[in-house]
mmCIF file of C-alpha atoms in Angstrom:
data_model
loop_
_atom_site.group_PDB
_atom_site.id
_atom_site.type_symbol
_atom_site.label_atom_id
_atom_site.label_comp_id
_atom_site.label_asym_id
_atom_site.label_seq_id
_atom_site.Cartn_x
_atom_site.Cartn_y
_atom_site.Cartn_z
ATOM 1 C CA UNK A 24 -2.782 15.764 6.712
ATOM 2 C CA UNK A 25 -3.355 12.003 6.508
ATOM 3 C CA UNK A 26 -1.573 10.747 3.414
ATOM 4 C CA UNK A 27 -2.231 7.488 1.602
ATOM 5 C CA UNK A 28 0.432 6.250 -0.831
ATOM 6 C CA UNK A 29 -0.909 3.955 -3.530
ATOM 7 C CA UNK A 30 -0.393 2.995 -7.171
ATOM 8 C CA UNK A 31 -1.810 5.419 -9.696
ATOM 9 C CA UNK A 32 -5.003 4.403 -11.489
ATOM 10 C CA UNK A 33 -5.353 4.799 -15.275
ATOM 11 C CA UNK A 34 -8.263 7.223 -14.842
ATOM 12 C CA UNK A 35 -5.869 9.500 -12.910
ATOM 13 C CA UNK A 36 -3.013 9.585 -15.411
ATOM 14 C CA UNK A 37 -4.009 12.878 -17.016
ATOM 15 C CA UNK A 38 -4.427 14.579 -13.620
ATOM 16 C CA UNK A 39 -1.041 13.239 -12.458
ATOM 17 C CA UNK A 40 0.639 14.441 -15.638
ATOM 18 C CA UNK A 41 -0.786 17.937 -15.216
ATOM 19 C CA UNK A 42 0.145 18.046 -11.512
ATOM 20 C CA UNK A 43 3.706 17.119 -12.454
ATOM 21 C CA UNK A 44 3.891 19.708 -15.232
ATOM 22 C CA UNK A 45 2.501 22.445 -12.964
ATOM 23 C CA UNK A 46 5.052 21.624 -10.254
ATOM 24 C CA UNK A 47 7.999 21.654 -12.675
ATOM 25 C CA UNK A 48 6.860 24.909 -14.295
ATOM 26 C CA UNK A 49 6.150 26.623 -10.955
ATOM 27 C CA UNK A 50 9.630 25.716 -9.714
ATOM 28 C CA UNK A 51 11.335 26.878 -12.908
ATOM 29 C CA UNK A 52 12.807 23.433 -13.538
ATOM 30 C CA UNK A 53 12.355 23.430 -17.310
ATOM 31 C CA UNK A 54 14.955 25.228 -19.429
ATOM 32 C CA UNK A 55 12.404 26.335 -22.025
ATOM 33 C CA UNK A 56 9.451 26.899 -19.703
ATOM 34 C CA UNK A 57 6.071 26.080 -21.228
ATOM 35 C CA UNK A 58 7.784 25.193 -24.524
ATOM 36 C CA UNK A 59 10.190 22.676 -23.001
ATOM 37 C CA UNK A 60 10.503 19.388 -24.926
ATOM 38 C CA UNK A 61 10.406 17.490 -21.592
ATOM 39 C CA UNK A 62 6.758 18.449 -20.977
ATOM 40 C CA UNK A 63 5.298 15.573 -23.037
ATOM 41 C CA UNK A 64 7.461 13.126 -21.056
ATOM 42 C CA UNK A 65 6.133 14.530 -17.783
ATOM 43 C CA UNK A 66 2.551 14.307 -19.046
ATOM 44 C CA UNK A 67 2.860 10.724 -20.378
ATOM 45 C CA UNK A 68 1.939 8.943 -17.158
ATOM 46 C CA UNK A 69 0.501 5.978 -19.086
ATOM 47 C CA UNK A 70 3.935 5.205 -20.531
ATOM 48 C CA UNK A 71 5.610 5.636 -17.149
ATOM 49 C CA UNK A 72 3.079 3.290 -15.555
ATOM 50 C CA UNK A 73 3.654 0.707 -18.280
ATOM 51 C CA UNK A 74 7.446 0.742 -17.843
ATOM 52 C CA UNK A 75 7.817 1.600 -14.131
ATOM 53 C CA UNK A 76 5.569 2.162 -11.111
ATOM 54 C CA UNK A 77 3.755 5.442 -10.604
ATOM 55 C CA UNK A 78 2.721 6.141 -7.041
ATOM 56 C CA UNK A 79 0.431 8.885 -5.782
ATOM 57 C CA UNK A 80 0.046 10.634 -2.455
ATOM 58 C CA UNK A 81 -3.641 11.023 -1.717
ATOM 59 C CA UNK A 82 -5.051 13.210 1.047
ATOM 60 C CA UNK A 83 -8.612 14.343 1.633
ATOM 61 C CA UNK A 84 -9.667 12.343 -1.425
ATOM 62 C CA UNK A 85 -7.366 14.291 -3.757
ATOM 63 C CA UNK A 86 -4.064 13.502 -5.427
ATOM 64 C CA UNK A 87 -1.454 15.707 -3.753
ATOM 65 C CA UNK A 88 1.710 14.310 -5.334
ATOM 66 C CA UNK A 89 3.236 11.599 -7.476
ATOM 67 C CA UNK A 90 6.520 9.847 -8.173
ATOM 68 C CA UNK A 91 7.863 7.276 -10.625
ATOM 69 C CA UNK A 92 9.731 4.317 -9.118
ATOM 70 C CA UNK A 93 11.908 2.254 -11.462
ATOM 71 C CA UNK A 94 13.792 -0.908 -10.586
ATOM 72 C CA UNK A 95 14.977 -1.312 -14.167
ATOM 73 C CA UNK A 96 14.060 -0.236 -17.683
ATOM 74 C CA UNK A 97 14.058 3.116 -19.461
ATOM 75 C CA UNK A 98 13.061 5.135 -16.402
ATOM 76 C CA UNK A 99 16.076 3.912 -14.439
ATOM 77 C CA UNK A 100 18.482 6.323 -16.135
ATOM 78 C CA UNK A 101 20.935 6.661 -13.249
ATOM 79 C CA UNK A 102 20.483 3.276 -11.563
ATOM 80 C CA UNK A 103 23.013 0.579 -12.245
ATOM 81 C CA UNK A 104 22.977 -3.118 -11.432
ATOM 82 C CA UNK A 105 21.601 -3.749 -7.958
ATOM 83 C CA UNK A 106 19.986 -0.307 -7.749
ATOM 84 C CA UNK A 107 16.541 1.236 -8.090
ATOM 85 C CA UNK A 108 15.679 4.839 -8.897
ATOM 86 C CA UNK A 109 12.883 7.305 -8.431
ATOM 87 C CA UNK A 110 12.085 10.202 -10.730
ATOM 88 C CA UNK A 111 9.608 12.940 -11.453
ATOM 89 C CA UNK A 112 8.700 13.539 -7.815
ATOM 90 C CA UNK A 113 6.074 16.281 -7.802
ATOM 91 C CA UNK A 114 3.843 17.695 -5.073
ATOM 92 C CA UNK A 115 0.952 20.097 -5.582
ATOM 93 C CA UNK A 116 1.369 23.621 -4.276
ATOM 94 C CA UNK A 117 -1.393 23.005 -1.703
ATOM 95 C CA UNK A 118 0.420 19.992 -0.226
ATOM 96 C CA UNK A 119 3.967 21.335 -0.064
ATOM 97 C CA UNK A 120 5.534 21.146 3.357
ATOM 98 C CA UNK A 121 2.761 18.867 4.600
ATOM 99 C CA UNK A 122 4.475 15.479 4.227
ATOM 100 C CA UNK A 123 3.344 14.287 0.785
ATOM 101 C CA UNK A 124 6.816 14.420 -0.755
ATOM 102 C CA UNK A 125 8.397 12.682 2.214
ATOM 103 C CA UNK A 126 5.718 9.964 2.175
ATOM 104 C CA UNK A 127 6.371 9.333 -1.529
ATOM 105 C CA UNK A 128 10.144 9.102 -1.009
ATOM 106 C CA UNK A 129 9.667 6.747 1.946
ATOM 107 C CA UNK A 130 7.428 4.540 -0.217
ATOM 108 C CA UNK A 131 10.191 4.360 -2.826
ATOM 109 C CA UNK A 132 12.704 3.401 -0.134
ATOM 110 C CA UNK A 133 10.397 0.619 1.058
ATOM 111 C CA UNK A 134 9.935 -0.682 -2.486
ATOM 112 C CA UNK A 135 13.684 -0.659 -3.114
ATOM 113 C CA UNK A 136 14.361 -2.508 0.154
ATOM 114 C CA UNK A 137 11.815 -5.156 -0.845
ATOM 115 C CA UNK A 138 13.623 -5.901 -4.125
ATOM 116 C CA UNK A 139 15.953 -8.896 -4.042
ATOM 117 C CA UNK A 140 19.584 -7.868 -4.446
ATOM 118 C CA UNK A 141 18.826 -4.126 -4.446
ATOM 119 C CA UNK A 142 21.674 -2.387 -2.655
ATOM 120 C CA UNK A 143 20.875 1.273 -3.282
ATOM 121 C CA UNK A 144 18.178 3.741 -4.269
ATOM 122 C CA UNK A 145 19.354 6.629 -6.458
ATOM 123 C CA UNK A 146 17.907 9.834 -7.828
ATOM 124 C CA UNK A 147 18.786 12.885 -9.883
ATOM 125 C CA UNK A 148 17.872 16.397 -8.840
ATOM 126 C CA UNK A 149 18.508 19.904 -10.041
ATOM 127 C CA UNK A 150 20.836 22.195 -8.079
ATOM 128 C CA UNK A 151 18.013 24.682 -7.400
ATOM 129 C CA UNK A 152 15.868 22.090 -5.604
ATOM 130 C CA UNK A 153 17.345 22.843 -2.190
ATOM 131 C CA UNK A 154 14.289 21.889 -0.133
ATOM 132 C CA UNK A 155 14.244 18.503 -1.884
ATOM 133 C CA UNK A 156 17.958 18.077 -1.122
ATOM 134 C CA UNK A 157 17.257 18.691 2.563
ATOM 135 C CA UNK A 158 14.498 16.069 2.498
ATOM 136 C CA UNK A 159 16.731 13.493 0.807
ATOM 137 C CA UNK A 160 19.574 14.120 3.237
ATOM 138 C CA UNK A 161 17.236 13.896 6.240
ATOM 139 C CA UNK A 162 16.116 10.477 4.952
ATOM 140 C CA UNK A 163 19.714 9.236 4.676
ATOM 141 C CA UNK A 164 20.563 9.938 1.041
ATOM 142 C CA UNK A 165 24.044 11.266 0.363
ATOM 143 C CA UNK A 166 25.426 13.186 -2.581
ATOM 144 C CA UNK A 167 27.147 11.082 -5.215
ATOM 145 C CA UNK A 168 28.920 13.810 -7.225
ATOM 146 C CA UNK A 169 30.798 11.272 -9.306
ATOM 147 C CA UNK A 170 27.407 10.363 -10.822
ATOM 148 C CA UNK A 171 26.251 13.903 -11.668
ATOM 149 C CA UNK A 172 25.257 14.136 -15.327
ATOM 150 C CA UNK A 173 23.855 16.323 -18.109
ATOM 151 C CA UNK A 174 20.856 14.808 -19.918
ATOM 152 C CA UNK A 175 20.842 17.838 -22.222
ATOM 153 C CA UNK A 176 23.351 20.679 -22.599
ATOM 154 C CA UNK A 177 23.111 23.293 -19.825
ATOM 155 C CA UNK A 178 21.106 21.016 -17.505
ATOM 156 C CA UNK A 179 23.300 19.478 -14.835
ATOM 157 C CA UNK A 180 21.627 16.965 -12.560
ATOM 158 C CA UNK A 181 23.015 16.140 -9.137
ATOM 159 C CA UNK A 182 23.020 12.523 -8.010
ATOM 160 C CA UNK A 183 22.015 11.220 -4.602
ATOM 161 C CA UNK A 184 22.132 7.659 -3.319
ATOM 162 C CA UNK A 185 20.819 5.774 -0.329
ATOM 163 C CA UNK A 186 22.622 2.573 0.602
ATOM 164 C CA UNK A 187 20.041 -0.018 1.618
#
């Protein structure tokens, strides 16, 4: 599958939000399922694009995945000074295992490396996301357990970091 990584377009925001929601629900990543209070955040791609950078993986003329890249601001929840972060990585069921997720992560790495004074790229992930962990580790990310955190009770997020 030939994958193009590019910035999201406003006309695609609703589609990207729904792709992200479907991926999170299918993987059981939301504590309250379809009633989870995080769903509106996942769907609000316009806000993400206004405060960070939303990238899409396009293949065969269709959006196959998306990610939010944040160098600073409200979407850089884990990142400290001299760091960037990516969040809300989601790949459609049809594109899983076909390189879309890896292409999106690599694009985030490239963007972080291009930032002046950026020394690391960080991310948070849920313990159950084992295939994502393998991808991150293959790309050079390492666990940063001292940075694990709980955004809400009963939801522990694992931290990973890539030194640039």
